[in-house]
JSON list of C-alpha atoms in Angstrom, two decimals:
[
{"chain": "A", "resi": 1, "resn": "UNK", "atom": "CA", "xyz": [107.48, 93.76, 129.10]},
{"chain": "A", "resi": 2, "resn": "UNK", "atom": "CA", "xyz": [105.30, 95.40, 126.46]},
{"chain": "A", "resi": 3, "resn": "UNK", "atom": "CA", "xyz": [102.14, 97.05, 126.72]},
{"chain": "A", "resi": 4, "resn": "UNK", "atom": "CA", "xyz": [99.54, 97.42, 123.91]},
{"chain": "A", "resi": 5, "resn": "UNK", "atom": "CA", "xyz": [98.35, 100.97, 124.02]},
{"chain": "A", "resi": 6, "resn": "UNK", "atom": "CA", "xyz": [94.68, 100.17, 121.83]},
{"chain": "A", "resi": 7, "resn": "UNK", "atom": "CA", "xyz": [94.29, 103.10, 119.52]},
{"chain": "A", "resi": 8, "resn": "UNK", "atom": "CA", "xyz": [90.64, 103.55, 121.81]},
{"chain": "A", "resi": 9, "resn": "UNK", "atom": "CA", "xyz": [93.14, 104.01, 125.04]},
{"chain": "A", "resi": 10, "resn": "UNK", "atom": "CA", "xyz": [96.09, 106.83, 123.80]},
{"chain": "A", "resi": 11, "resn": "UNK", "atom": "CA", "xyz": [93.68, 109.28, 126.45]},
{"chain": "A", "resi": 12, "resn": "UNK", "atom": "CA", "xyz": [96.51, 110.73, 128.58]},
{"chain": "A", "resi": 13, "resn": "UNK", "atom": "CA", "xyz": [94.19, 110.46, 131.20]},
{"chain": "A", "resi": 14, "resn": "UNK", "atom": "CA", "xyz": [95.11, 106.85, 130.78]},
{"chain": "A", "resi": 15, "resn": "UNK", "atom": "CA", "xyz": [98.54, 107.65, 130.13]},
{"chain": "A", "resi": 16, "resn": "UNK", "atom": "CA", "xyz": [98.90, 109.51, 133.06]},
{"chain": "A", "resi": 17, "resn": "UNK", "atom": "CA", "xyz": [97.79, 105.76, 135.37]},
{"chain": "A", "resi": 18, "resn": "UNK", "atom": "CA", "xyz": [99.80, 103.59, 133.54]},
{"chain": "A", "resi": 19, "resn": "UNK", "atom": "CA", "xyz": [102.67, 105.56, 134.99]},
{"chain": "A", "resi": 20, "resn": "UNK", "atom": "CA", "xyz": [101.50, 105.70, 137.69]},
{"chain": "A", "resi": 21, "resn": "UNK", "atom": "CA", "xyz": [101.17, 102.28, 138.00]},
{"chain": "A", "resi": 22, "resn": "UNK", "atom": "CA", "xyz": [104.01, 101.35, 137.63]},
{"chain": "A", "resi": 23, "resn": "UNK", "atom": "CA", "xyz": [105.82, 103.69, 138.88]},
{"chain": "A", "resi": 24, "resn": "UNK", "atom": "CA", "xyz": [104.24, 101.67, 142.20]},
{"chain": "A", "resi": 25, "resn": "UNK", "atom": "CA", "xyz": [105.59, 98.44, 140.60]},
{"chain": "A", "resi": 26, "resn": "UNK", "atom": "CA", "xyz": [109.39, 99.81, 140.62]},
{"chain": "A", "resi": 27, "resn": "UNK", "atom": "CA", "xyz": [111.74, 96.89, 139.70]},
{"chain": "A", "resi": 28, "resn": "UNK", "atom": "CA", "xyz": [114.40, 95.96, 137.04]},
{"chain": "A", "resi": 29, "resn": "UNK", "atom": "CA", "xyz": [112.52, 94.78, 133.88]},
{"chain": "A", "resi": 30, "resn": "UNK", "atom": "CA", "xyz": [112.65, 97.05, 130.92]},
{"chain": "A", "resi": 31, "resn": "UNK", "atom": "CA", "xyz": [109.43, 98.00, 130.08]},
{"chain": "A", "resi": 32, "resn": "UNK", "atom": "CA", "xyz": [107.94, 100.06, 126.44]},
{"chain": "A", "resi": 33, "resn": "UNK", "atom": "CA", "xyz": [105.26, 100.77, 124.84]},
{"chain": "A", "resi": 34, "resn": "UNK", "atom": "CA", "xyz": [103.43, 99.57, 121.81]},
{"chain": "A", "resi": 35, "resn": "UNK", "atom": "CA", "xyz": [101.02, 101.83, 119.86]},
{"chain": "A", "resi": 36, "resn": "UNK", "atom": "CA", "xyz": [98.52, 100.38, 117.72]},
{"chain": "A", "resi": 37, "resn": "UNK", "atom": "CA", "xyz": [97.64, 102.23, 115.21]},
{"chain": "A", "resi": 38, "resn": "UNK", "atom": "CA", "xyz": [100.90, 103.64, 114.44]},
{"chain": "A", "resi": 39, "resn": "UNK", "atom": "CA", "xyz": [102.69, 100.88, 114.95]},
{"chain": "A", "resi": 40, "resn": "UNK", "atom": "CA", "xyz": [105.01, 102.42, 116.67]},
{"chain": "A", "resi": 41, "resn": "UNK", "atom": "CA", "xyz": [107.61, 100.72, 119.90]},
{"chain": "A", "resi": 42, "resn": "UNK", "atom": "CA", "xyz": [108.60, 103.07, 122.71]},
{"chain": "A", "resi": 43, "resn": "UNK", "atom": "CA", "xyz": [110.92, 101.94, 125.17]},
{"chain": "A", "resi": 44, "resn": "UNK", "atom": "CA", "xyz": [110.56, 103.77, 128.29]},
{"chain": "A", "resi": 45, "resn": "UNK", "atom": "CA", "xyz": [113.13, 105.33, 130.87]},
{"chain": "A", "resi": 46, "resn": "UNK", "atom": "CA", "xyz": [114.44, 103.67, 133.69]},
{"chain": "A", "resi": 47, "resn": "UNK", "atom": "CA", "xyz": [112.97, 105.70, 135.87]},
{"chain": "A", "resi": 48, "resn": "UNK", "atom": "CA", "xyz": [109.32, 102.94, 134.19]},
{"chain": "A", "resi": 49, "resn": "UNK", "atom": "CA", "xyz": [111.59, 100.00, 135.36]},
{"chain": "A", "resi": 50, "resn": "UNK", "atom": "CA", "xyz": [109.15, 97.08, 136.61]},
{"chain": "A", "resi": 51, "resn": "UNK", "atom": "CA", "xyz": [108.92, 94.27, 138.50]},
{"chain": "A", "resi": 52, "resn": "UNK", "atom": "CA", "xyz": [106.21, 92.22, 137.41]},
{"chain": "A", "resi": 53, "resn": "UNK", "atom": "CA", "xyz": [103.62, 90.22, 138.97]},
{"chain": "A", "resi": 54, "resn": "UNK", "atom": "CA", "xyz": [99.91, 89.13, 138.68]},
{"chain": "A", "resi": 55, "resn": "UNK", "atom": "CA", "xyz": [98.96, 91.96, 140.78]},
{"chain": "A", "resi": 56, "resn": "UNK", "atom": "CA", "xyz": [100.70, 94.62, 138.40]},
{"chain": "A", "resi": 57, "resn": "UNK", "atom": "CA", "xyz": [99.35, 92.60, 135.34]},
{"chain": "A", "resi": 58, "resn": "UNK", "atom": "CA", "xyz": [95.87, 92.63, 136.27]},
{"chain": "A", "resi": 59, "resn": "UNK", "atom": "CA", "xyz": [96.03, 95.94, 137.02]},
{"chain": "A", "resi": 60, "resn": "UNK", "atom": "CA", "xyz": [97.22, 97.47, 133.67]},
{"chain": "A", "resi": 61, "resn": "UNK", "atom": "CA", "xyz": [94.74, 94.69, 131.66]},
{"chain": "A", "resi": 62, "resn": "UNK", "atom": "CA", "xyz": [91.98, 96.40, 133.66]},
{"chain": "A", "resi": 63, "resn": "UNK", "atom": "CA", "xyz": [92.47, 100.40, 133.18]},
{"chain": "A", "resi": 64, "resn": "UNK", "atom": "CA", "xyz": [94.25, 99.76, 129.34]},
{"chain": "A", "resi": 65, "resn": "UNK", "atom": "CA", "xyz": [92.16, 95.94, 127.83]},
{"chain": "A", "resi": 66, "resn": "UNK", "atom": "CA", "xyz": [92.43, 92.59, 127.99]},
{"chain": "A", "resi": 67, "resn": "UNK", "atom": "CA", "xyz": [95.64, 91.08, 127.42]},
{"chain": "A", "resi": 68, "resn": "UNK", "atom": "CA", "xyz": [97.38, 94.00, 126.78]},
{"chain": "A", "resi": 69, "resn": "UNK", "atom": "CA", "xyz": [100.31, 92.62, 128.77]},
{"chain": "A", "resi": 70, "resn": "UNK", "atom": "CA", "xyz": [102.86, 90.88, 127.62]},
{"chain": "A", "resi": 71, "resn": "UNK", "atom": "CA", "xyz": [106.86, 89.69, 128.95]},
{"chain": "A", "resi": 72, "resn": "UNK", "atom": "CA", "xyz": [109.36, 88.76, 126.39]}
]
């Protein structure tokens, strides 16, 4: 799963909330963050693997912005 982090969303409190959300939805799917400002992709460690669900995607989009979550 990929989560796009827009430049204006790189605030530490947003990233901590994202971290908490990912941990609440633990599962088998790897997660990577794409930082829009630097065009950098960061694969997260195994402790942030998730179980994909509409609820998780909705929560991430509410926090980080519309269309920021992709599963490939």
